[in-house]
Coordinates of C-alpha atoms in Angstrom, one line a residue:
M39 CA -4.9 -19.5 20.6
A40 CA -5.8 -19.4 16.9
H41 CA -3.8 -20.7 14.0
L42 CA -3.8 -18.5 10.9
L43 CA -2.8 -19.4 7.4
M44 CA -0.9 -16.5 5.8
I45 CA -0.5 -16.5 2.1
E46 CA 2.5 -14.2 1.0
S47 CA 3.2 -10.8 2.5
W48 CA 4.6 -7.4 1.8
V49 CA 8.3 -7.2 2.5
G50 CA 8.3 -3.7 4.1
G51 CA 5.8 -1.6 6.0
T52 CA 2.9 -3.6 7.3
G53 CA 4.7 -6.7 6.1
R54 CA 7.0 -6.2 9.1
L55 CA 4.4 -5.1 11.6
F56 CA 1.9 -7.8 10.9
P57 CA 3.8 -11.0 12.0
P58 CA 4.6 -9.7 15.5
A59 CA 1.0 -8.5 15.8
I60 CA -0.2 -12.1 15.4
T61 CA 2.2 -13.6 17.8
R62 CA 1.8 -10.8 20.4
L63 CA -1.8 -11.8 20.7
G64 CA -0.8 -15.4 21.5
H65 CA -1.8 -16.6 18.0
R66 CA 0.4 -18.6 15.6
Y67 CA 0.5 -18.7 11.9
T68 CA 1.7 -20.9 9.0
F69 CA 3.3 -18.9 6.1
V70 CA 3.1 -20.1 2.6
T71 CA 5.2 -18.6 -0.2
R72 CA 6.2 -19.4 -3.7
N73 CA 9.6 -17.8 -3.2
K74 CA 11.2 -17.7 0.3
A75 CA 14.2 -15.8 -1.1
H76 CA 11.9 -12.8 -1.8
Y77 CA 11.9 -12.2 2.0
L78 CA 15.6 -12.6 2.5
G79 CA 17.8 -9.6 2.5
A80 CA 21.6 -9.4 2.5
A81 CA 23.5 -12.3 4.1
D82 CA 24.1 -10.4 7.3
A83 CA 20.6 -8.9 7.5
P84 CA 18.2 -10.1 10.3
I85 CA 15.8 -12.7 9.1
H86 CA 12.5 -11.2 8.0
P87 CA 9.8 -11.4 10.7
V88 CA 7.3 -13.1 8.4
L89 CA 9.7 -16.0 8.3
A90 CA 11.2 -15.7 11.8
Q91 CA 7.9 -15.8 13.6
A92 CA 6.0 -18.4 11.6
E93 CA 5.3 -21.7 13.2
H94 CA 5.6 -23.3 9.7
V95 CA 6.9 -22.0 6.4
L96 CA 5.6 -23.9 3.4
S97 CA 7.0 -23.5 -0.1
Y98 CA 4.4 -23.8 -2.9
E99 CA 3.3 -22.1 -6.1
T100 CA 0.9 -19.5 -4.7
N101 CA 0.1 -18.2 -8.2
D102 CA -1.6 -21.5 -9.2
V103 CA -4.7 -21.1 -7.2
P104 CA -6.5 -24.4 -8.0
A105 CA -3.3 -26.4 -7.1
L106 CA -2.7 -24.2 -4.1
I107 CA -6.2 -25.0 -2.8
E108 CA -5.6 -28.7 -3.0
F109 CA -2.2 -28.4 -1.3
L110 CA -3.6 -26.3 1.5
R111 CA -6.6 -28.6 1.9
A112 CA -4.2 -31.4 2.8
Q113 CA -2.3 -29.1 5.1
H114 CA -5.5 -27.9 6.8
A115 CA -6.4 -31.6 7.6
V116 CA -3.1 -31.8 9.6
L117 CA -2.5 -28.3 10.9
A118 CA -6.1 -27.2 11.4
F119 CA -6.2 -23.5 10.4
D120 CA -8.7 -21.1 11.9
G121 CA -8.6 -18.4 9.2
V122 CA -6.8 -17.2 6.1
V123 CA -5.1 -13.9 5.7
T124 CA -2.5 -11.9 3.7
I125 CA -1.1 -8.4 4.0
C126 CA -0.1 -8.2 0.3
D127 CA -2.5 -6.7 -2.3
Y128 CA -1.6 -9.3 -5.0
Y129 CA -2.9 -12.2 -2.9
V130 CA -6.2 -10.7 -1.6
G131 CA -8.2 -12.6 -4.2
T132 CA -6.2 -15.8 -3.6
V133 CA -7.0 -15.6 0.1
A134 CA -10.7 -15.2 -0.7
E135 CA -10.7 -18.3 -2.9
V136 CA -8.7 -20.4 -0.5
A137 CA -10.9 -19.5 2.4
Q138 CA -14.1 -20.3 0.5
A139 CA -12.7 -23.7 -0.6
L140 CA -11.6 -24.6 3.0
G141 CA -14.7 -23.2 4.7
L142 CA -12.7 -20.7 6.7
P143 CA -13.2 -17.0 7.6
Q144 CA -11.1 -14.3 5.9
P145 CA -10.8 -10.5 6.3
F146 CA -11.8 -9.3 2.8
S147 CA -14.9 -8.1 1.0
A148 CA -16.9 -10.4 -1.2
N149 CA -16.3 -7.9 -4.0
T150 CA -12.5 -7.7 -3.5
V151 CA -11.7 -8.6 -7.1
L152 CA -13.7 -5.6 -8.3
E153 CA -12.1 -3.3 -5.7
R154 CA -8.6 -4.4 -6.8
R155 CA -9.3 -3.4 -10.4
K156 CA -9.0 0.4 -10.8
D157 CA -11.1 0.4 -14.0
R158 CA -14.0 -1.5 -12.5
V159 CA -14.0 0.9 -9.5
R160 CA -14.4 3.8 -11.9
E161 CA -17.3 2.0 -13.6
A162 CA -19.0 1.2 -10.3
L163 CA -18.7 4.8 -9.1
A164 CA -20.2 6.1 -12.4
C165 CA -23.1 3.6 -12.2
A166 CA -23.8 4.8 -8.7
G167 CA -24.0 8.4 -10.0
L168 CA -21.0 9.5 -7.8
P169 CA -18.7 12.3 -9.1
N170 CA -15.8 10.8 -11.0
P171 CA -12.9 12.1 -13.2
R172 CA -13.2 11.6 -16.9
F173 CA -11.7 8.2 -17.6
A174 CA -11.2 5.5 -20.2
A175 CA -9.9 1.9 -20.1
V176 CA -8.5 0.9 -23.4
L177 CA -6.2 -1.6 -25.1
G178 CA -3.1 -0.4 -27.0
V179 CA -1.3 2.9 -27.6
T180 CA -3.6 4.0 -30.5
A181 CA -6.7 3.6 -28.5
A182 CA -5.0 5.4 -25.6
C183 CA -4.1 8.4 -27.7
A184 CA -7.7 8.6 -29.0
A185 CA -9.1 8.5 -25.5
A186 CA -6.6 11.1 -24.3
R187 CA -7.9 13.5 -26.9
E188 CA -11.4 13.2 -25.4
I189 CA -10.2 13.4 -21.8
G190 CA -7.7 16.2 -22.4
Y191 CA -4.1 16.7 -21.1
P192 CA -2.6 16.6 -18.5
L193 CA -3.9 13.2 -17.5
V194 CA -2.8 10.2 -15.4
L195 CA -2.0 6.8 -17.0
K196 CA -2.4 3.9 -14.6
P197 CA -2.2 0.1 -14.7
T198 CA -5.5 -1.4 -13.6
D199 CA -4.1 -4.0 -11.3
L200 CA -0.8 -2.9 -9.7
A201 CA 0.0 -1.5 -6.3
S202 CA 2.5 0.9 -4.6
S203 CA 2.0 3.6 -7.3
A204 CA 3.9 1.4 -9.8
F205 CA 3.7 2.8 -13.4
V206 CA 1.3 5.5 -12.4
R207 CA 2.4 8.6 -14.3
L208 CA 1.3 12.1 -15.1
V209 CA 1.5 12.8 -18.9
H210 CA 1.3 16.2 -20.6
D211 CA 1.1 15.3 -24.3
E212 CA 0.9 12.5 -26.7
A213 CA 4.6 11.9 -26.9
E214 CA 4.8 11.3 -23.1
L215 CA 1.6 9.2 -23.3
R216 CA 3.1 6.9 -26.0
D217 CA 6.3 6.4 -24.0
A218 CA 4.4 5.6 -20.8
C219 CA 2.1 3.2 -22.6
V220 CA 5.0 1.3 -24.2
A221 CA 6.7 1.0 -20.8
L222 CA 3.6 -0.3 -19.1
E223 CA 2.7 -2.7 -21.9
A224 CA 6.2 -4.2 -21.6
F225 CA 5.5 -5.0 -18.0
T226 CA 3.4 -8.1 -18.6
H227 CA 3.6 -9.7 -15.2
N228 CA 3.4 -8.0 -11.8
F229 CA 6.2 -8.0 -9.1
R230 CA 5.0 -11.4 -7.9
G231 CA 5.1 -13.1 -11.3
Q232 CA 1.3 -13.0 -11.9
P233 CA 0.1 -12.1 -15.5
R234 CA -1.3 -8.6 -15.7
S235 CA -4.3 -7.2 -17.4
P236 CA -3.2 -5.4 -20.6
L237 CA -5.8 -2.6 -20.1
L238 CA -4.5 0.9 -19.9
L239 CA -6.5 3.3 -17.6
L240 CA -6.5 7.0 -18.5
E241 CA -7.9 9.5 -16.0
E242 CA -8.4 13.2 -15.9
Y243 CA -5.8 14.8 -13.7
L244 CA -7.3 15.9 -10.4
H245 CA -5.9 19.0 -8.8
G246 CA -5.8 19.3 -5.0
D247 CA -4.3 17.8 -1.9
E248 CA -4.6 14.0 -1.3
V249 CA -5.8 12.2 1.8
S250 CA -6.8 8.7 2.6
V251 CA -9.8 7.5 4.7
E252 CA -9.1 4.5 7.0
A253 CA -12.3 2.5 7.7
C254 CA -13.5 -0.9 8.7
T255 CA -16.7 -2.7 7.6
F256 CA -18.2 -5.5 9.6
A257 CA -21.6 -7.1 9.0
G258 CA -22.3 -4.5 6.4
E259 CA -21.7 -1.5 8.7
T260 CA -18.8 0.8 8.0
T261 CA -16.9 2.6 10.8
V262 CA -14.6 5.5 9.7
I263 CA -11.5 5.5 11.9
G264 CA -10.1 8.8 10.5
I265 CA -8.4 10.6 7.7
T266 CA -4.7 10.6 6.9
D267 CA -2.8 13.2 4.8
K268 CA -0.3 12.4 2.1
S269 CA 2.6 14.1 0.4
L270 CA 4.1 13.2 -3.0
T271 CA 7.4 13.4 -4.7
G272 CA 9.1 12.1 -7.9
H273 CA 7.1 14.1 -10.5
P274 CA 5.8 13.0 -13.0
F275 CA 5.4 9.9 -11.0
F276 CA 3.4 9.6 -7.7
V277 CA 5.8 8.5 -5.0
E278 CA 4.4 8.8 -1.5
D279 CA 7.0 10.4 0.7
G280 CA 5.0 11.0 3.9
H281 CA 1.7 10.8 5.8
M282 CA 0.2 12.3 9.0
F283 CA -2.7 11.1 11.0
P284 CA -5.0 12.8 11.5
A285 CA -5.0 15.1 8.5
R286 CA -5.4 18.8 9.3
L287 CA -8.9 19.3 7.8
D288 CA -11.7 21.6 8.8
A289 CA -14.8 19.9 10.1
A290 CA -16.9 20.5 7.0
T291 CA -14.2 19.1 4.7
A292 CA -13.7 16.0 6.9
A293 CA -17.5 15.4 7.0
A294 CA -17.8 15.7 3.2
V295 CA -14.8 13.3 2.6
T296 CA -16.3 10.8 5.1
E297 CA -19.7 10.9 3.5
F298 CA -18.3 10.6 0.0
V299 CA -16.1 7.6 0.9
C300 CA -18.9 5.7 2.6
A301 CA -21.0 6.2 -0.6
A302 CA -18.1 5.0 -2.7
L303 CA -17.6 1.9 -0.6
R304 CA -21.3 1.1 -1.0
A305 CA -21.0 1.6 -4.7
V306 CA -18.3 -1.0 -5.1
G307 CA -20.0 -3.4 -2.7
H308 CA -17.5 -3.3 0.1
D309 CA -19.3 -5.3 2.7
H310 CA -16.5 -6.6 4.9
G311 CA -13.0 -5.7 5.9
I312 CA -10.7 -2.8 6.4
S313 CA -10.5 -0.2 3.6
H314 CA -7.9 2.4 2.7
T315 CA -9.5 4.9 0.2
E316 CA -7.4 7.5 -1.4
V317 CA -9.2 10.8 -2.2
K318 CA -8.3 14.1 -3.9
L319 CA -9.7 17.3 -2.4
T320 CA -10.5 19.0 -5.7
P321 CA -12.1 22.5 -6.0
H322 CA -15.3 20.7 -6.9
G323 CA -15.3 18.4 -3.9
P324 CA -13.8 15.0 -2.9
R325 CA -13.0 12.5 -5.7
V326 CA -11.8 8.9 -5.3
V327 CA -8.2 8.2 -6.5
E328 CA -8.5 4.5 -5.7
I329 CA -10.0 2.1 -3.1
N330 CA -7.8 -0.5 -1.4
P331 CA -9.6 -3.3 0.4
R332 CA -7.0 -3.7 3.1
P333 CA -5.2 -1.7 5.8
G334 CA -3.2 1.3 4.6
G335 CA 0.5 0.6 4.0
N336 CA 3.5 2.9 4.7
Y337 CA 3.1 2.5 8.5
I338 CA -0.3 4.3 8.4
V339 CA -1.6 1.6 10.8
E340 CA 1.1 2.6 13.3
L341 CA 0.2 6.3 13.0
V342 CA -3.5 5.4 13.7
E343 CA -2.6 3.3 16.8
R344 CA -0.3 6.0 18.2
V345 CA -3.0 8.7 18.0
A346 CA -6.4 6.9 18.3
G347 CA -5.4 3.7 20.2
I348 CA -7.0 1.6 17.5
D349 CA -4.9 -1.3 16.3
L350 CA -5.9 -2.0 12.6
L351 CA -3.6 -5.0 12.4
L352 CA -5.4 -6.5 15.4
A353 CA -8.7 -5.7 13.6
Q354 CA -7.4 -7.5 10.5
I355 CA -6.6 -10.5 12.6
E356 CA -10.0 -10.5 14.2
L357 CA -11.7 -10.2 10.8
A358 CA -9.6 -13.1 9.5
L359 CA -10.9 -15.2 12.4
G360 CA -14.5 -14.2 11.7
R361 CA -14.8 -12.0 14.8
A362 CA -16.0 -8.4 15.2
P363 CA -13.0 -6.1 15.7
D364 CA -12.7 -3.6 18.6
L365 CA -12.7 -0.1 17.0
T366 CA -13.1 1.9 20.2
P367 CA -10.8 5.0 20.2
R368 CA -8.6 5.3 23.3
Q369 CA -6.7 8.2 24.8
T370 CA -3.0 7.9 23.9
G371 CA -1.6 11.3 24.8
V372 CA -0.6 11.8 21.2
A373 CA -2.4 14.4 19.0
S374 CA -0.8 13.6 15.7
A375 CA 1.7 11.1 14.3
A376 CA 3.6 11.2 11.0
V377 CA 5.9 9.1 8.9
M378 CA 8.4 10.5 6.3
F379 CA 10.5 8.3 4.0
A380 CA 14.1 8.7 3.1
I381 CA 14.3 8.8 -0.7
A382 CA 17.4 9.2 -2.8
P383 CA 17.0 12.3 -4.9
R384 CA 18.4 10.8 -8.1
A385 CA 19.9 7.7 -9.7
G386 CA 23.5 6.8 -9.1
T387 CA 25.9 4.9 -6.9
L388 CA 25.1 5.9 -3.3
L389 CA 28.2 5.5 -1.1
A390 CA 26.5 6.5 2.2
L391 CA 23.4 7.8 3.8
E392 CA 24.8 10.2 6.4
G393 CA 23.1 11.9 9.3
T394 CA 21.0 9.0 10.4
E395 CA 21.9 9.3 14.1
R396 CA 21.0 13.0 14.0
A397 CA 17.7 12.2 12.3
T398 CA 16.9 9.6 14.9
A399 CA 17.7 11.9 17.8
S400 CA 15.7 14.8 16.4
P401 CA 12.9 16.3 18.5
G402 CA 9.6 14.5 18.3
V403 CA 11.0 11.3 16.6
A404 CA 9.5 8.2 18.2
R405 CA 11.5 5.8 16.2
A406 CA 13.5 5.5 12.9
H407 CA 15.0 2.9 10.6
F408 CA 17.5 3.4 7.8
D409 CA 19.0 0.9 5.4
A410 CA 22.7 0.2 5.5
V411 CA 24.1 1.8 2.4
T412 CA 27.5 0.9 0.9
A413 CA 28.2 1.5 -2.8
R414 CA 24.5 0.8 -3.5
E415 CA 23.1 1.5 -7.0
V416 CA 19.8 3.4 -6.7
A417 CA 17.3 4.3 -9.3
A418 CA 15.5 7.6 -9.7
P419 CA 12.3 7.5 -7.5
I420 CA 9.4 6.3 -9.6
D421 CA 7.3 4.3 -7.1
N422 CA 7.0 3.4 -3.4
A423 CA 9.7 0.7 -3.7
C424 CA 12.4 3.4 -3.5
Y425 CA 12.5 3.9 0.2
L426 CA 15.8 3.8 2.1
G427 CA 14.4 4.3 5.5
H428 CA 11.8 6.3 7.5
V429 CA 11.2 8.3 10.6
I430 CA 8.0 8.3 12.7
A431 CA 7.4 11.4 14.8
T432 CA 4.6 12.4 17.2
D433 CA 3.2 15.6 18.6
A434 CA 1.3 15.5 21.9
D435 CA -0.2 18.9 21.6
G436 CA -1.4 19.4 18.0
G437 CA -0.8 18.7 14.3
G438 CA 3.0 19.2 14.4
A439 CA 4.1 15.6 13.8
R440 CA 4.7 16.1 10.1
A441 CA 7.0 19.1 10.7
C442 CA 9.0 17.1 13.2
A443 CA 9.4 14.2 10.8
Q444 CA 10.4 16.6 8.0
A445 CA 13.0 18.3 10.2
A446 CA 14.4 14.9 11.1
L447 CA 14.8 13.9 7.4
A448 CA 16.5 17.3 6.7
Q449 CA 19.5 15.9 8.8
L450 CA 20.2 13.3 6.1
R451 CA 22.9 13.6 3.4
F452 CA 23.0 11.3 0.4
R453 CA 26.6 10.9 -0.7
Y454 CA 27.1 9.7 -4.3
R455 CA 30.2 8.3 -6.0
D456 CA 30.2 11.0 -8.7
D457 CA 30.0 13.7 -6.0
V458 CA 33.1 12.4 -4.4
I459 CA 34.9 12.1 -7.7
A460 CA 33.9 15.7 -8.7
G461 CA 34.8 17.0 -5.2
V462 CA 31.2 18.1 -4.5
A463 CA 30.4 18.6 -0.8
A464 CA 27.8 16.1 0.5

């Protein structure tokens, strides 16, 4: 039985799946966080699994890496950790530094800092001679406007170092660009209190469907697990509202995407660990949207396991312990699996989310979860933090899982206070 050191976690998605995956294998873990309250919901909500299943919960400033290393060195002398891990993007680099200092294995690439920076990924792809959208990384609104005139509108403005599609926005003209730049520049620290890079990344807008490639690299050899599709909402923002595994691609397209992603991973020096690479299928061929050096979020790992029988969270645990993961596909009796997210269509006071029982009982639904909603203020959807629940559906015979999940969500009704006041039917 191994003892893992986990540094912070996502709250939703894989953040809920990862802790029970560790304990299900008979392993144990110590969880360290700078803010335990971040993982606590309402007073009557069940305790978050990352806290509930930890053998020890340590409170320490995880954003002060040198001090954290010394603190964990002392803890390691007593608790004897076997590996270091996180399931949160913002602490991937921290895990790498802590593991190196303590002489422990960890599940991430030696070049993870580069991979986490969207501007440096673009530069690495360009240096490798791989097709890339026109892009520029600049400081300040004036420089952004000048770069935009070279790239052309519409374009996408991105932070270089955030996750969950936060502050990623499609802009059509200089006025929209200025507004988007001002909003991003005002966000000086990320959602975990870490100072952000002030760089603004501008990219040519890529037309086409989007997919992601799930892969794992061990000892320098990359195994592609499969390709997941993606749907988006929240224009002009890029909110992911659903995924299906496997994506419905013809063999030639799938082969081209796989070959391109493997070349991109080599270009950024991804030599170890799971990767989740987002790709646009443009009329001119596949193009990288971004490379994530960790398992895909939004329950993609569950979709993969339901279809291919490959547990990417188990693989993450094995990598964190310095072991080769088992990536052998297994027959599951499921041909496709999909997740769709419940997203409030607009801002306002949401009195109720109705139809959840009908959604849960819909044909093809394997499981569902919905937040309890009582007079809850919701914002307009601008990133992946807006989810109010999800359904996961499967299809044993073909690629129909997404249609099943969409039909289930169609059972939901969002009842707002102003609708009730105005006498509008839900």
